Amino acid sequence: MSTGTPALPLRFGYGTNGLTDLRLDDALALLADLGYDGVGLTLDHMHLDPLAEDLAARTRRVAHRLDALGLDVTVETGARYVLDPRRKHGPSLLDPDPDDRARRADLLVRAVRVAADLGAHAVHCFSGITPPGTDEETAWTRLAEALGPVLEAAEDTGVPLAVEPEPGHLLATLAGFHHLRRLLGDPAPLGLTLDIGHCQCLEPLSPADCVREAAPWLRHVQIEDMRRGVHEHLPFGDGEIDFPPVLHALADTGYQGLTVVELPRHSHAGPHFAEVSLPFLRGAAAAAPLTSRSGEPSATH
């Protein structure tokens, strides 16, 4: 069911957090059949459980499956209840209890090791919401300290950690990412996950300009439609984003990772949205001429 080759040197994936009603083997086979280049693999109880006692063996099986299907992978860590069945995304890196912060950091270290075993190009994570009664300076200090062992693991394995600005979180914007980067002394393993919808939602720059601004630190990209001021992941065409300029800006940066469709609340129709999203992205990628880094039109790429 391949829909042809994209006009730009971009590689598209689909997130398993939008395919949670499928077994992982079936989800991977679906994406390969549809012509995706890779997968954003969210570690969760139904898809490569990061807390499983036999995690290493499960990871080896998934690695073989990805290789057989010709799929690249990035590892994502946004599972809602993988650590706490009662608290969405809890515990976080900002929790008052240091043991709770350590549990989240341990999950991220596990994710880095899984990513290394899978040959993934990055591990995604986010800060979490500032707990009630916690001042901002304390929250940033907790975040920087909690990420220490994760960044060590990232450096040891050569798999970059890609922090995502998330609306409503302590680290919500590109400016927040740069603040964290400076707090940590700009460590080499620290990179950025850029969610294109989040740029539309709350960044002062356009999504295409966000891509250009983020280029030096860009390690992972998530993509979906969204409206200004409303944090709701939407199928392509249901929001306000003009995608051709975004994709051309992304290609022009030389980004080499996956651009992963992020529709976590559409799993009830995941196969349908996986099928229609790839032709949309390829069409958007072919809709306008690529510009060079100097801003001049480029005839070839």
Short mmCIF file of C-alpha atoms in Angstrom, two decimals:
data_model
loop_
_atom_site.label_atom_id
_atom_site.label_comp_id
_atom_site.label_asym_id
_atom_site.label_seq_id
_atom_site.Cartn_x
_atom_site.Cartn_y
_atom_site.Cartn_z
CA MET A 1 0.00 0.00 0.00
CA SER A 2 3.00 2.32 -0.38
CA THR A 3 1.98 5.76 -1.57
CA GLY A 4 5.28 6.62 -3.21
CA THR A 5 8.38 8.51 -2.20
CA PRO A 6 8.12 11.88 -0.44
CA ALA A 7 9.40 14.88 -2.38
CA LEU A 8 11.63 15.95 0.50
CA PRO A 9 14.31 13.99 2.38
CA LEU A 10 11.99 13.47 5.34
CA ARG A 11 11.20 10.19 7.06
CA PHE A 12 7.74 9.75 8.53
CA GLY A 13 6.61 7.57 11.42
CA TYR A 14 3.46 6.99 13.44
CA GLY A 15 3.24 6.83 17.22
CA THR A 16 2.13 3.64 18.94
CA ASN A 17 0.32 5.77 21.52
CA GLY A 18 -2.22 6.23 18.72
CA LEU A 19 -2.45 2.48 18.12
CA THR A 20 -3.05 1.20 21.63
CA ASP A 21 -5.89 -1.12 20.58
CA LEU A 22 -3.45 -3.12 18.44
CA ARG A 23 -0.86 -5.64 19.54
CA LEU A 24 2.61 -4.21 18.98
CA ASP A 25 3.46 -6.77 16.27
CA ASP A 26 0.26 -5.90 14.44
CA ALA A 27 0.87 -2.16 14.78
CA LEU A 28 4.38 -2.46 13.38
CA ALA A 29 3.20 -4.60 10.47
CA LEU A 30 0.46 -2.09 9.69
CA LEU A 31 2.91 0.82 9.56
CA ALA A 32 5.32 -1.10 7.36
CA ASP A 33 2.50 -2.08 4.99
CA LEU A 34 1.34 1.54 4.75
CA GLY A 35 4.82 2.68 3.78
CA TYR A 36 5.98 4.45 6.94
CA ASP A 37 9.71 4.76 7.49
CA GLY A 38 9.52 4.15 11.21
CA VAL A 39 7.62 4.21 14.47
CA GLY A 40 7.47 6.33 17.60
CA LEU A 41 7.40 3.55 20.20
CA THR A 42 5.82 4.57 23.50
CA LEU A 43 6.98 2.19 26.23
CA ASP A 44 3.78 1.07 27.96
CA HIS A 45 2.20 -1.98 29.53
CA MET A 46 0.70 -3.10 26.21
CA HIS A 47 3.67 -2.13 24.01
CA LEU A 48 7.09 -3.19 25.32
CA ASP A 49 6.45 -2.75 29.05
CA PRO A 50 9.50 -0.97 30.51
CA LEU A 51 8.84 -2.54 33.93
CA ALA A 52 8.72 -6.14 32.66
CA GLU A 53 11.14 -8.55 34.32
CA ASP A 54 12.11 -9.92 30.92
CA LEU A 55 12.54 -6.48 29.34
CA ALA A 56 15.85 -7.36 27.69
CA ALA A 57 14.38 -10.41 25.95
CA ARG A 58 11.28 -8.48 24.86
CA THR A 59 13.48 -5.70 23.52
CA ARG A 60 15.50 -8.16 21.45
CA ARG A 61 12.30 -9.53 19.91
CA VAL A 62 11.10 -6.04 19.02
CA ALA A 63 14.51 -5.18 17.54
CA HIS A 64 14.34 -8.24 15.29
CA ARG A 65 10.78 -7.34 14.27
CA LEU A 66 11.74 -3.76 13.40
CA ASP A 67 14.68 -4.99 11.38
CA ALA A 68 12.57 -7.54 9.50
CA LEU A 69 10.01 -4.85 8.63
CA GLY A 70 12.59 -2.22 7.73
CA LEU A 71 11.31 0.28 10.31
CA ASP A 72 13.41 2.85 12.15
CA VAL A 73 12.40 3.79 15.67
CA THR A 74 12.45 6.48 18.29
CA VAL A 75 11.51 5.74 21.89
CA GLU A 76 8.82 7.85 23.57
CA THR A 77 7.99 7.94 27.28
CA GLY A 78 4.57 9.58 27.46
CA ALA A 79 2.61 6.55 28.69
CA ARG A 80 -0.11 7.91 30.96
CA TYR A 81 -0.23 5.34 33.76
CA VAL A 82 2.82 3.13 33.37
CA LEU A 83 4.25 4.11 36.79
CA ASP A 84 1.11 5.00 38.74
CA PRO A 85 -2.35 3.59 37.91
CA ARG A 86 -4.06 6.55 39.59
CA ARG A 87 -2.04 9.59 38.46
CA LYS A 88 -1.67 10.51 34.80
CA HIS A 89 2.05 10.86 34.00
CA GLY A 90 2.85 10.40 37.68
CA PRO A 91 5.24 10.48 39.35
CA SER A 92 7.10 13.21 37.50
CA LEU A 93 10.60 14.65 37.59
CA LEU A 94 9.19 17.55 39.64
CA ASP A 95 7.47 15.66 42.47
CA PRO A 96 8.26 16.80 46.04
CA ASP A 97 9.21 13.25 47.08
CA PRO A 98 12.78 12.50 45.90
CA ASP A 99 11.97 8.79 45.71
CA ASP A 100 9.13 9.55 43.29
CA ARG A 101 11.42 11.71 41.16
CA ALA A 102 13.91 8.86 41.15
CA ARG A 103 11.23 6.44 39.89
CA ARG A 104 10.59 8.66 36.87
CA ALA A 105 14.32 9.11 36.25
CA ASP A 106 14.79 5.33 36.46
CA LEU A 107 12.08 4.87 33.84
CA LEU A 108 13.91 7.27 31.55
CA VAL A 109 17.23 5.48 32.11
CA ARG A 110 15.49 2.22 31.18
CA ALA A 111 14.12 3.93 28.08
CA VAL A 112 17.59 5.06 27.06
CA ARG A 113 18.93 1.53 27.39
CA VAL A 114 15.99 0.10 25.43
CA ALA A 115 16.58 2.74 22.75
CA ALA A 116 20.24 1.75 22.50
CA ASP A 117 19.30 -1.92 22.10
CA LEU A 118 16.73 -1.02 19.42
CA GLY A 119 19.09 1.29 17.52
CA ALA A 120 16.70 4.21 18.13
CA HIS A 121 17.78 7.72 17.15
CA ALA A 122 16.53 9.41 20.35
CA VAL A 123 14.58 9.07 23.60
CA HIS A 124 11.78 11.55 24.21
CA CYS A 125 10.72 12.90 27.60
CA PHE A 126 9.06 15.92 29.24
CA SER A 127 9.30 17.85 32.50
CA GLY A 128 5.88 17.34 34.06
CA ILE A 129 3.47 19.82 35.66
CA THR A 130 4.75 21.95 38.52
CA PRO A 131 3.20 20.52 41.72
CA PRO A 132 0.94 22.80 43.81
CA GLY A 133 2.90 24.83 46.34
CA THR A 134 6.21 24.45 44.47
CA ASP A 135 7.91 27.64 43.41
CA GLU A 136 9.40 27.86 39.91
CA GLU A 137 13.04 27.99 40.99
CA THR A 138 12.64 24.84 43.07
CA ALA A 139 10.90 23.09 40.18
CA TRP A 140 13.72 23.90 37.76
CA THR A 141 16.30 22.71 40.28
CA ARG A 142 14.45 19.41 40.73
CA LEU A 143 14.22 18.93 36.98
CA ALA A 144 17.90 19.59 36.38
CA GLU A 145 18.98 17.29 39.20
CA ALA A 146 16.61 14.47 38.24
CA LEU A 147 17.87 14.47 34.66
CA GLY A 148 21.47 13.93 35.79
CA PRO A 149 21.51 10.10 35.68
CA VAL A 150 19.41 10.09 32.51
CA LEU A 151 21.91 12.29 30.71
CA GLU A 152 24.74 10.08 31.95
CA ALA A 153 23.00 7.06 30.45
CA ALA A 154 22.41 8.98 27.22
CA GLU A 155 26.09 9.86 27.03
CA ASP A 156 27.16 6.28 27.79
CA THR A 157 24.91 4.79 25.10
CA GLY A 158 25.22 7.54 22.50
CA VAL A 159 21.42 7.94 22.36
CA PRO A 160 20.39 11.60 22.81
CA LEU A 161 17.68 12.62 25.25
CA ALA A 162 15.10 14.80 23.48
CA VAL A 163 13.08 16.93 25.92
CA GLU A 164 9.65 18.05 24.70
CA PRO A 165 8.12 21.42 25.56
CA GLU A 166 4.60 20.49 26.63
CA PRO A 167 1.74 22.98 27.15
CA GLY A 168 0.90 23.28 30.84
CA HIS A 169 4.20 21.81 31.99
CA LEU A 170 7.10 23.59 33.69
CA LEU A 171 9.04 23.27 30.44
CA ALA A 172 6.32 24.41 28.04
CA THR A 173 8.13 26.38 25.32
CA LEU A 174 11.35 26.63 23.37
CA ALA A 175 12.41 29.34 25.80
CA GLY A 176 11.97 26.83 28.63
CA PHE A 177 14.15 24.32 26.82
CA HIS A 178 16.93 26.86 26.49
CA HIS A 179 16.60 27.70 30.19
CA LEU A 180 17.07 24.03 31.08
CA ARG A 181 19.98 23.72 28.67
CA ARG A 182 21.77 26.64 30.35
CA LEU A 183 21.03 25.29 33.85
CA LEU A 184 22.67 21.99 32.89
CA GLY A 185 25.67 23.60 31.18
CA ASP A 186 24.57 22.67 27.65
CA PRO A 187 25.42 18.93 27.85
CA ALA A 188 25.95 17.23 24.49
CA PRO A 189 23.38 14.43 25.07
CA LEU A 190 20.56 16.95 25.69
CA GLY A 191 18.41 17.62 22.65
CA LEU A 192 14.91 18.74 21.80
CA THR A 193 11.66 17.08 20.79
CA LEU A 194 9.66 19.60 18.77
CA ASP A 195 5.92 18.99 18.57
CA ILE A 196 4.63 20.99 15.60
CA GLY A 197 1.12 21.25 17.04
CA HIS A 198 2.48 22.67 20.28
CA CYS A 199 4.21 25.39 18.27
CA GLN A 200 0.86 26.35 16.77
CA CYS A 201 -0.77 26.19 20.18
CA LEU A 202 1.41 28.58 22.17
CA GLU A 203 4.76 29.62 20.65
CA PRO A 204 5.13 33.28 19.56
CA LEU A 205 6.82 32.13 16.34
CA SER A 206 5.08 30.31 13.48
CA PRO A 207 5.60 26.53 13.40
CA ALA A 208 7.98 26.86 10.44
CA ASP A 209 10.00 29.52 12.28
CA CYS A 210 10.05 27.31 15.38
CA VAL A 211 11.64 24.56 13.29
CA ARG A 212 14.34 26.93 12.10
CA GLU A 213 14.98 28.29 15.59
CA ALA A 214 15.17 24.78 17.08
CA ALA A 215 17.36 23.27 14.36
CA PRO A 216 20.69 23.03 16.24
CA TRP A 217 19.13 20.99 19.05
CA LEU A 218 16.49 19.06 17.12
CA ARG A 219 16.60 15.31 17.83
CA HIS A 220 12.95 14.25 17.44
CA VAL A 221 9.82 15.68 15.80
CA GLN A 222 6.15 14.98 16.52
CA ILE A 223 3.47 16.24 14.16
CA GLU A 224 -0.30 16.69 14.10
CA ASP A 225 -2.76 19.51 13.49
CA MET A 226 -3.76 21.97 16.22
CA ARG A 227 -5.46 25.32 16.82
CA ARG A 228 -4.02 28.40 18.45
CA GLY A 229 -4.47 28.36 22.21
CA VAL A 230 -6.08 24.92 22.37
CA HIS A 231 -3.93 21.93 23.33
CA GLU A 232 -5.82 19.26 21.39
CA HIS A 233 -4.05 16.92 18.98
CA LEU A 234 -6.09 16.89 15.78
CA PRO A 235 -5.98 14.87 12.55
CA PHE A 236 -4.44 16.71 9.62
CA GLY A 237 -6.84 19.21 8.12
CA ASP A 238 -8.88 19.67 11.31
CA GLY A 239 -6.69 22.47 12.70
CA GLU A 240 -4.99 25.64 11.54
CA ILE A 241 -1.45 24.61 10.57
CA ASP A 242 -0.10 25.28 7.07
CA PHE A 243 2.04 22.18 6.68
CA PRO A 244 4.07 22.68 3.47
CA PRO A 245 6.17 25.53 4.96
CA VAL A 246 6.74 23.47 8.12
CA LEU A 247 7.95 20.39 6.26
CA HIS A 248 10.14 22.41 3.94
CA ALA A 249 11.70 24.22 6.88
CA LEU A 250 12.33 20.85 8.53
CA ALA A 251 13.97 19.39 5.44
CA ASP A 252 16.06 22.52 4.98
CA THR A 253 17.59 22.13 8.46
CA GLY A 254 19.06 18.77 7.49
CA TYR A 255 17.10 16.95 10.22
CA GLN A 256 17.77 13.21 9.92
CA GLY A 257 15.36 11.70 12.45
CA LEU A 258 11.77 10.55 12.20
CA THR A 259 8.81 12.92 11.98
CA VAL A 260 6.17 11.01 13.95
CA VAL A 261 2.40 11.49 13.76
CA GLU A 262 1.11 12.06 17.30
CA LEU A 263 -2.61 11.26 17.71
CA PRO A 264 -2.84 9.60 21.15
CA ARG A 265 -6.58 10.21 21.56
CA HIS A 266 -7.50 8.61 18.24
CA SER A 267 -6.56 5.01 18.97
CA HIS A 268 -10.19 3.95 18.53
CA ALA A 269 -9.62 4.58 14.81
CA GLY A 270 -5.84 4.28 14.77
CA PRO A 271 -5.50 2.17 11.58
CA HIS A 272 -7.66 4.66 9.67
CA PHE A 273 -5.68 7.70 10.79
CA ALA A 274 -2.40 5.91 10.13
CA GLU A 275 -3.60 5.19 6.60
CA VAL A 276 -4.70 8.75 5.78
CA SER A 277 -1.91 10.63 7.55
CA LEU A 278 0.99 9.45 5.41
CA PRO A 279 -0.51 10.54 2.05
CA PHE A 280 -1.35 13.91 3.63
CA LEU A 281 2.23 14.44 4.78
CA ARG A 282 3.70 13.35 1.47
CA GLY A 283 1.34 15.67 -0.35
CA ALA A 284 2.30 18.56 1.91
CA ALA A 285 5.98 17.79 1.38
CA ALA A 286 5.47 17.99 -2.39
CA ALA A 287 3.39 21.18 -2.31
CA ALA A 288 6.09 23.86 -2.45
CA PRO A 289 9.72 24.26 -3.58
CA LEU A 290 12.46 23.57 -1.07
CA THR A 291 14.62 26.52 -0.08
CA SER A 292 18.29 26.33 0.74
CA ARG A 293 19.74 27.33 4.11
CA SER A 294 20.49 30.74 2.60
CA GLY A 295 16.77 31.19 1.89
CA GLU A 296 17.20 30.94 -1.90
CA PRO A 297 15.06 28.43 -3.88
CA SER A 298 16.80 25.13 -4.45
CA ALA A 299 16.09 23.11 -7.60
CA THR A 300 17.26 19.81 -6.14
CA HIS A 301 17.85 18.20 -2.81
#
